[in-house]
Amino acid sequence: MVKVIWRKGALDHLNKNYNHIKKDSLQSANKVRDTIFDMAEALKDQPTIYPLDKYRKNNKGDIRAFEKFSLRVAYQVTKTEIRIIRVRHTSRDPLDY
């Protein structure tokens, strides 16, 4: 079974969004965080369920992304790991990476 690995930058951005939402509602912040973590864990069973990341330059077919609660989560699929590489609010201009 593959493992889900979070890059530090992705976790940092998720935590920033969590703290921002928490200012208005702890319940909503927990829901967003928990749902994103659950969706990431579900990738173990179906890593290719989401489309290729359209913002990834020279995507070799291993970078995919999903959106939930106005957050875009980009991840890389390997034979042994799902690497969560970026969490970004959808209102921000996408970065080419």
mmCIF file of N, CA and C in Angstrom, residues 4-94:
data_model
loop_
_atom_site.group_PDB
_atom_site.id
_atom_site.type_symbol
_atom_site.label_atom_id
_atom_site.label_comp_id
_atom_site.label_asym_id
_atom_site.label_seq_id
_atom_site.Cartn_x
_atom_site.Cartn_y
_atom_site.Cartn_z
ATOM 1 N N VAL A 4 0.832 8.313 2.182
ATOM 2 C CA VAL A 4 0.599 9.723 1.880
ATOM 3 C C VAL A 4 1.612 10.531 2.676
ATOM 4 N N ILE A 5 2.419 11.305 1.959
ATOM 5 C CA ILE A 5 3.466 12.128 2.565
ATOM 6 C C ILE A 5 3.142 13.589 2.282
ATOM 7 N N TRP A 6 3.143 14.401 3.316
ATOM 8 C CA TRP A 6 2.886 15.841 3.173
ATOM 9 C C TRP A 6 4.202 16.598 3.190
ATOM 10 N N ARG A 7 4.433 17.437 2.188
ATOM 11 C CA ARG A 7 5.587 18.337 2.214
ATOM 12 C C ARG A 7 5.321 19.418 3.245
ATOM 13 N N LYS A 8 6.382 19.899 3.856
ATOM 14 C CA LYS A 8 6.257 20.908 4.901
ATOM 15 C C LYS A 8 5.515 22.146 4.400
ATOM 16 N N GLY A 9 5.838 22.613 3.205
ATOM 17 C CA GLY A 9 5.180 23.796 2.658
ATOM 18 C C GLY A 9 3.682 23.602 2.492
ATOM 19 N N ALA A 10 3.273 22.411 2.080
ATOM 20 C CA ALA A 10 1.846 22.124 1.910
ATOM 21 C C ALA A 10 1.129 22.152 3.260
ATOM 22 N N LEU A 11 1.746 21.546 4.267
ATOM 23 C CA LEU A 11 1.158 21.575 5.609
ATOM 24 C C LEU A 11 1.096 22.996 6.159
ATOM 25 N N ASP A 12 2.155 23.766 5.926
ATOM 26 C CA ASP A 12 2.173 25.160 6.390
ATOM 27 C C ASP A 12 1.027 25.955 5.779
ATOM 28 N N HIS A 13 0.799 25.786 4.474
ATOM 29 C CA HIS A 13 -0.286 26.518 3.819
ATOM 30 C C HIS A 13 -1.658 26.051 4.304
ATOM 31 N N LEU A 14 -1.803 24.759 4.546
ATOM 32 C CA LEU A 14 -3.070 24.268 5.083
ATOM 33 C C LEU A 14 -3.307 24.854 6.471
ATOM 34 N N ASN A 15 -2.265 24.905 7.294
ATOM 35 C CA ASN A 15 -2.401 25.476 8.638
ATOM 36 C C ASN A 15 -2.720 26.968 8.594
ATOM 37 N N LYS A 16 -2.135 27.701 7.652
ATOM 38 C CA LYS A 16 -2.452 29.128 7.515
ATOM 39 C C LYS A 16 -3.925 29.315 7.179
ATOM 40 N N ASN A 17 -4.427 28.503 6.266
ATOM 41 C CA ASN A 17 -5.844 28.586 5.912
ATOM 42 C C ASN A 17 -6.723 28.180 7.088
ATOM 43 N N TYR A 18 -6.315 27.158 7.813
ATOM 44 C CA TYR A 18 -7.045 26.716 9.001
ATOM 45 C C TYR A 18 -7.142 27.858 10.015
ATOM 46 N N ASN A 19 -6.014 28.502 10.300
ATOM 47 C CA ASN A 19 -6.003 29.593 11.282
ATOM 48 C C ASN A 19 -6.843 30.781 10.825
ATOM 49 N N HIS A 20 -6.845 31.050 9.540
ATOM 50 C CA HIS A 20 -7.663 32.147 9.008
ATOM 51 C C HIS A 20 -9.155 31.843 9.189
ATOM 52 N N ILE A 21 -9.567 30.639 8.856
ATOM 53 C CA ILE A 21 -10.975 30.247 8.994
ATOM 54 C C ILE A 21 -11.373 30.201 10.469
ATOM 55 N N LYS A 22 -10.450 29.757 11.314
ATOM 56 C CA LYS A 22 -10.718 29.605 12.749
ATOM 57 C C LYS A 22 -11.079 30.938 13.411
ATOM 58 N N LYS A 23 -10.611 32.049 12.856
ATOM 59 C CA LYS A 23 -10.950 33.367 13.413
ATOM 60 C C LYS A 23 -12.460 33.587 13.420
ATOM 61 N N ASP A 24 -13.144 33.029 12.434
ATOM 62 C CA ASP A 24 -14.599 33.167 12.338
ATOM 63 C C ASP A 24 -15.345 31.968 12.911
ATOM 64 N N SER A 25 -14.778 30.774 12.736
ATOM 65 C CA SER A 25 -15.500 29.575 13.166
ATOM 66 C C SER A 25 -14.543 28.398 13.348
ATOM 67 N N LEU A 26 -14.395 27.966 14.584
ATOM 68 C CA LEU A 26 -13.562 26.792 14.863
ATOM 69 C C LEU A 26 -14.157 25.552 14.205
ATOM 70 N N GLN A 27 -15.474 25.432 14.249
ATOM 71 C CA GLN A 27 -16.143 24.271 13.653
ATOM 72 C C GLN A 27 -15.873 24.193 12.148
ATOM 73 N N SER A 28 -15.975 25.319 11.462
ATOM 74 C CA SER A 28 -15.715 25.336 10.016
ATOM 75 C C SER A 28 -14.255 25.032 9.718
ATOM 76 N N ALA A 29 -13.360 25.587 10.517
ATOM 77 C CA ALA A 29 -11.928 25.339 10.317
ATOM 78 C C ALA A 29 -11.615 23.856 10.468
ATOM 79 N N ASN A 30 -12.180 23.230 11.487
ATOM 80 C CA ASN A 30 -11.959 21.795 11.691
ATOM 81 C C ASN A 30 -12.529 20.975 10.537
ATOM 82 N N LYS A 31 -13.696 21.378 10.047
ATOM 83 C CA LYS A 31 -14.322 20.655 8.930
ATOM 84 C C LYS A 31 -13.446 20.722 7.683
ATOM 85 N N VAL A 32 -12.939 21.918 7.368
ATOM 86 C CA VAL A 32 -12.083 22.079 6.190
ATOM 87 C C VAL A 32 -10.822 21.235 6.335
ATOM 88 N N ARG A 33 -10.130 21.378 7.456
ATOM 89 C CA ARG A 33 -8.888 20.636 7.677
ATOM 90 C C ARG A 33 -9.119 19.127 7.612
ATOM 91 N N ASP A 34 -10.121 18.654 8.342
ATOM 92 C CA ASP A 34 -10.376 17.213 8.395
ATOM 93 C C ASP A 34 -10.774 16.654 7.036
ATOM 94 N N THR A 35 -11.572 17.399 6.280
ATOM 95 C CA THR A 35 -11.986 16.942 4.952
ATOM 96 C C THR A 35 -10.798 16.849 4.007
ATOM 97 N N ILE A 36 -9.920 17.848 4.037
ATOM 98 C CA ILE A 36 -8.731 17.820 3.174
ATOM 99 C C ILE A 36 -7.851 16.627 3.544
ATOM 100 N N PHE A 37 -7.638 16.402 4.843
ATOM 101 C CA PHE A 37 -6.842 15.243 5.267
ATOM 102 C C PHE A 37 -7.502 13.934 4.837
ATOM 103 N N ASP A 38 -8.827 13.834 4.989
ATOM 104 C CA ASP A 38 -9.540 12.615 4.587
ATOM 105 C C ASP A 38 -9.432 12.374 3.082
ATOM 106 N N MET A 39 -9.563 13.441 2.297
ATOM 107 C CA MET A 39 -9.455 13.300 0.842
ATOM 108 C C MET A 39 -8.043 12.866 0.446
ATOM 109 N N ALA A 40 -7.047 13.396 1.127
ATOM 110 C CA ALA A 40 -5.666 13.004 0.843
ATOM 111 C C ALA A 40 -5.445 11.533 1.196
ATOM 112 N N GLU A 41 -5.956 11.098 2.324
ATOM 113 C CA GLU A 41 -5.804 9.695 2.722
ATOM 114 C C GLU A 41 -6.525 8.760 1.755
ATOM 115 N N ALA A 42 -7.655 9.196 1.217
ATOM 116 C CA ALA A 42 -8.420 8.373 0.271
ATOM 117 C C ALA A 42 -7.652 8.139 -1.025
ATOM 118 N N LEU A 43 -6.659 8.970 -1.297
ATOM 119 C CA LEU A 43 -5.849 8.791 -2.506
ATOM 120 C C LEU A 43 -5.081 7.471 -2.487
ATOM 121 N N LYS A 44 -4.886 6.900 -1.311
ATOM 122 C CA LYS A 44 -4.204 5.601 -1.217
ATOM 123 C C LYS A 44 -4.923 4.547 -2.058
ATOM 124 N N ASP A 45 -6.251 4.612 -2.072
ATOM 125 C CA ASP A 45 -7.048 3.617 -2.789
ATOM 126 C C ASP A 45 -7.256 3.964 -4.260
ATOM 127 N N GLN A 46 -7.322 5.254 -4.576
ATOM 128 C CA GLN A 46 -7.547 5.692 -5.961
ATOM 129 C C GLN A 46 -6.693 6.926 -6.258
ATOM 130 N N PRO A 47 -5.406 6.754 -6.439
ATOM 131 C CA PRO A 47 -4.524 7.912 -6.615
ATOM 132 C C PRO A 47 -4.769 8.711 -7.891
ATOM 133 N N THR A 48 -5.375 8.107 -8.888
ATOM 134 C CA THR A 48 -5.584 8.824 -10.154
ATOM 135 C C THR A 48 -7.030 9.294 -10.332
ATOM 136 N N ILE A 49 -7.781 9.361 -9.255
ATOM 137 C CA ILE A 49 -9.188 9.753 -9.349
ATOM 138 C C ILE A 49 -9.359 11.201 -9.812
ATOM 139 N N TYR A 50 -8.401 12.057 -9.502
ATOM 140 C CA TYR A 50 -8.495 13.470 -9.877
ATOM 141 C C TYR A 50 -7.681 13.739 -11.134
ATOM 142 N N PRO A 51 -8.018 14.814 -11.855
ATOM 143 C CA PRO A 51 -7.340 15.096 -13.130
ATOM 144 C C PRO A 51 -5.896 15.554 -12.948
ATOM 145 N N LEU A 52 -5.162 15.496 -14.046
ATOM 146 C CA LEU A 52 -3.801 16.022 -14.047
ATOM 147 C C LEU A 52 -3.837 17.504 -13.705
ATOM 148 N N ASP A 53 -2.797 17.975 -13.042
ATOM 149 C CA ASP A 53 -2.716 19.382 -12.644
ATOM 150 C C ASP A 53 -2.441 20.239 -13.870
ATOM 151 N N LYS A 54 -3.428 21.037 -14.259
ATOM 152 C CA LYS A 54 -3.307 21.853 -15.469
ATOM 153 C C LYS A 54 -2.327 23.010 -15.309
ATOM 154 N N TYR A 55 -1.928 23.325 -14.089
ATOM 155 C CA TYR A 55 -0.989 24.426 -13.867
ATOM 156 C C TYR A 55 0.465 23.958 -13.788
ATOM 157 N N ARG A 56 0.677 22.681 -13.772
ATOM 158 C CA ARG A 56 2.039 22.136 -13.686
ATOM 159 C C ARG A 56 2.705 22.211 -15.054
ATOM 160 N N LYS A 57 3.834 22.898 -15.115
ATOM 161 C CA LYS A 57 4.594 22.944 -16.367
ATOM 162 C C LYS A 57 5.261 21.594 -16.587
ATOM 163 N N ASN A 58 5.258 21.151 -17.821
ATOM 164 C CA ASN A 58 5.911 19.887 -18.181
ATOM 165 C C ASN A 58 5.460 18.727 -17.290
ATOM 166 N N ASN A 59 4.170 18.641 -17.063
ATOM 167 C CA ASN A 59 3.637 17.558 -16.245
ATOM 168 C C ASN A 59 3.832 16.238 -16.988
ATOM 169 N N LYS A 60 4.548 15.334 -16.375
ATOM 170 C CA LYS A 60 4.834 14.030 -16.982
ATOM 171 C C LYS A 60 3.731 13.015 -16.687
ATOM 172 N N GLY A 61 2.612 13.512 -16.167
ATOM 173 C CA GLY A 61 1.500 12.617 -15.866
ATOM 174 C C GLY A 61 1.475 12.135 -14.437
ATOM 175 N N ASP A 62 2.368 12.660 -13.598
ATOM 176 C CA ASP A 62 2.413 12.199 -12.215
ATOM 177 C C ASP A 62 1.909 13.236 -11.209
ATOM 178 N N ILE A 63 1.578 14.442 -11.676
ATOM 179 C CA ILE A 63 1.086 15.493 -10.784
ATOM 180 C C ILE A 63 -0.400 15.708 -11.055
ATOM 181 N N ARG A 64 -1.200 15.560 -10.025
ATOM 182 C CA ARG A 64 -2.646 15.711 -10.121
ATOM 183 C C ARG A 64 -3.111 16.726 -9.085
ATOM 184 N N ALA A 65 -4.360 17.136 -9.158
ATOM 185 C CA ALA A 65 -4.864 18.128 -8.209
ATOM 186 C C ALA A 65 -6.371 17.980 -8.017
ATOM 187 N N PHE A 66 -6.817 18.392 -6.832
ATOM 188 C CA PHE A 66 -8.250 18.476 -6.553
ATOM 189 C C PHE A 66 -8.529 19.770 -5.797
ATOM 190 N N GLU A 67 -9.783 20.193 -5.842
ATOM 191 C CA GLU A 67 -10.206 21.404 -5.144
ATOM 192 C C GLU A 67 -11.362 21.082 -4.214
ATOM 193 N N LYS A 68 -11.294 21.669 -3.028
ATOM 194 C CA LYS A 68 -12.361 21.523 -2.032
ATOM 195 C C LYS A 68 -12.314 22.734 -1.121
ATOM 196 N N PHE A 69 -13.467 23.315 -0.829
ATOM 197 C CA PHE A 69 -13.554 24.489 0.052
ATOM 198 C C PHE A 69 -12.637 25.614 -0.412
ATOM 199 N N SER A 70 -12.562 25.839 -1.690
ATOM 200 C CA SER A 70 -11.714 26.894 -2.283
ATOM 201 C C SER A 70 -10.224 26.672 -2.049
ATOM 202 N N LEU A 71 -9.836 25.460 -1.746
ATOM 203 C CA LEU A 71 -8.419 25.109 -1.637
ATOM 204 C C LEU A 71 -8.074 24.137 -2.754
ATOM 205 N N ARG A 72 -6.957 24.384 -3.386
ATOM 206 C CA ARG A 72 -6.463 23.514 -4.452
ATOM 207 C C ARG A 72 -5.286 22.721 -3.895
ATOM 208 N N VAL A 73 -5.385 21.403 -3.946
ATOM 209 C CA VAL A 73 -4.358 20.512 -3.410
ATOM 210 C C VAL A 73 -3.699 19.787 -4.578
ATOM 211 N N ALA A 74 -2.403 20.016 -4.749
ATOM 212 C CA ALA A 74 -1.640 19.340 -5.806
ATOM 213 C C ALA A 74 -0.839 18.212 -5.169
ATOM 214 N N TYR A 75 -0.796 17.084 -5.869
ATOM 215 C CA TYR A 75 -0.071 15.932 -5.328
ATOM 216 C C TYR A 75 0.619 15.163 -6.446
ATOM 217 N N GLN A 76 1.674 14.460 -6.058
ATOM 218 C CA GLN A 76 2.460 13.657 -6.993
ATOM 219 C C GLN A 76 2.249 12.185 -6.669
ATOM 220 N N VAL A 77 2.039 11.404 -7.701
ATOM 221 C CA VAL A 77 1.821 9.970 -7.545
ATOM 222 C C VAL A 77 3.085 9.226 -7.960
ATOM 223 N N THR A 78 3.618 8.406 -7.045
ATOM 224 C CA THR A 78 4.723 7.506 -7.374
ATOM 225 C C THR A 78 4.253 6.078 -7.068
ATOM 226 N N LYS A 79 5.106 5.114 -7.299
ATOM 227 C CA LYS A 79 4.728 3.722 -7.038
ATOM 228 C C LYS A 79 4.551 3.435 -5.554
ATOM 229 N N THR A 80 5.252 4.188 -4.704
ATOM 230 C CA THR A 80 5.217 3.907 -3.267
ATOM 231 C C THR A 80 4.613 5.015 -2.419
ATOM 232 N N GLU A 81 4.406 6.205 -3.016
ATOM 233 C CA GLU A 81 3.948 7.346 -2.227
ATOM 234 C C GLU A 81 2.974 8.225 -3.001
ATOM 235 N N ILE A 82 2.157 8.905 -2.231
ATOM 236 C CA ILE A 82 1.379 10.043 -2.720
ATOM 237 C C ILE A 82 1.980 11.234 -1.981
ATOM 238 N N ARG A 83 2.591 12.151 -2.706
ATOM 239 C CA ARG A 83 3.232 13.311 -2.077
ATOM 240 C C ARG A 83 2.337 14.531 -2.242
ATOM 241 N N ILE A 84 1.845 15.063 -1.141
ATOM 242 C CA ILE A 84 1.053 16.295 -1.183
ATOM 243 C C ILE A 84 2.066 17.430 -1.274
ATOM 244 N N ILE A 85 2.090 18.104 -2.416
ATOM 245 C CA ILE A 85 3.159 19.069 -2.659
ATOM 246 C C ILE A 85 2.726 20.520 -2.531
ATOM 247 N N ARG A 86 1.420 20.788 -2.603
ATOM 248 C CA ARG A 86 0.999 22.191 -2.518
ATOM 249 C C ARG A 86 -0.470 22.272 -2.108
ATOM 250 N N VAL A 87 -0.753 23.239 -1.226
ATOM 251 C CA VAL A 87 -2.128 23.604 -0.888
ATOM 252 C C VAL A 87 -2.207 25.110 -1.097
ATOM 253 N N ARG A 88 -3.154 25.520 -1.915
ATOM 254 C CA ARG A 88 -3.225 26.940 -2.286
ATOM 255 C C ARG A 88 -4.688 27.351 -2.405
ATOM 256 N N HIS A 89 -5.006 28.558 -1.933
ATOM 257 C CA HIS A 89 -6.377 29.059 -2.050
ATOM 258 C C HIS A 89 -6.664 29.359 -3.518
ATOM 259 N N THR A 90 -7.830 29.002 -3.981
ATOM 260 C CA THR A 90 -8.153 29.147 -5.403
ATOM 261 C C THR A 90 -8.312 30.598 -5.840
ATOM 262 N N SER A 91 -8.493 31.517 -4.896
ATOM 263 C CA SER A 91 -8.623 32.928 -5.281
ATOM 264 C C SER A 91 -7.276 33.552 -5.639
ATOM 265 N N ARG A 92 -6.196 32.896 -5.265
ATOM 266 C CA ARG A 92 -4.863 33.387 -5.600
ATOM 267 C C ARG A 92 -4.513 32.962 -7.018
ATOM 268 N N ASP A 93 -3.741 33.798 -7.675
ATOM 269 C CA ASP A 93 -3.289 33.445 -9.020
ATOM 270 C C ASP A 93 -2.474 32.164 -8.944
ATOM 271 N N PRO A 94 -2.731 31.238 -9.853
ATOM 272 C CA PRO A 94 -1.958 29.991 -9.810
ATOM 273 C C PRO A 94 -0.499 30.249 -10.151
#
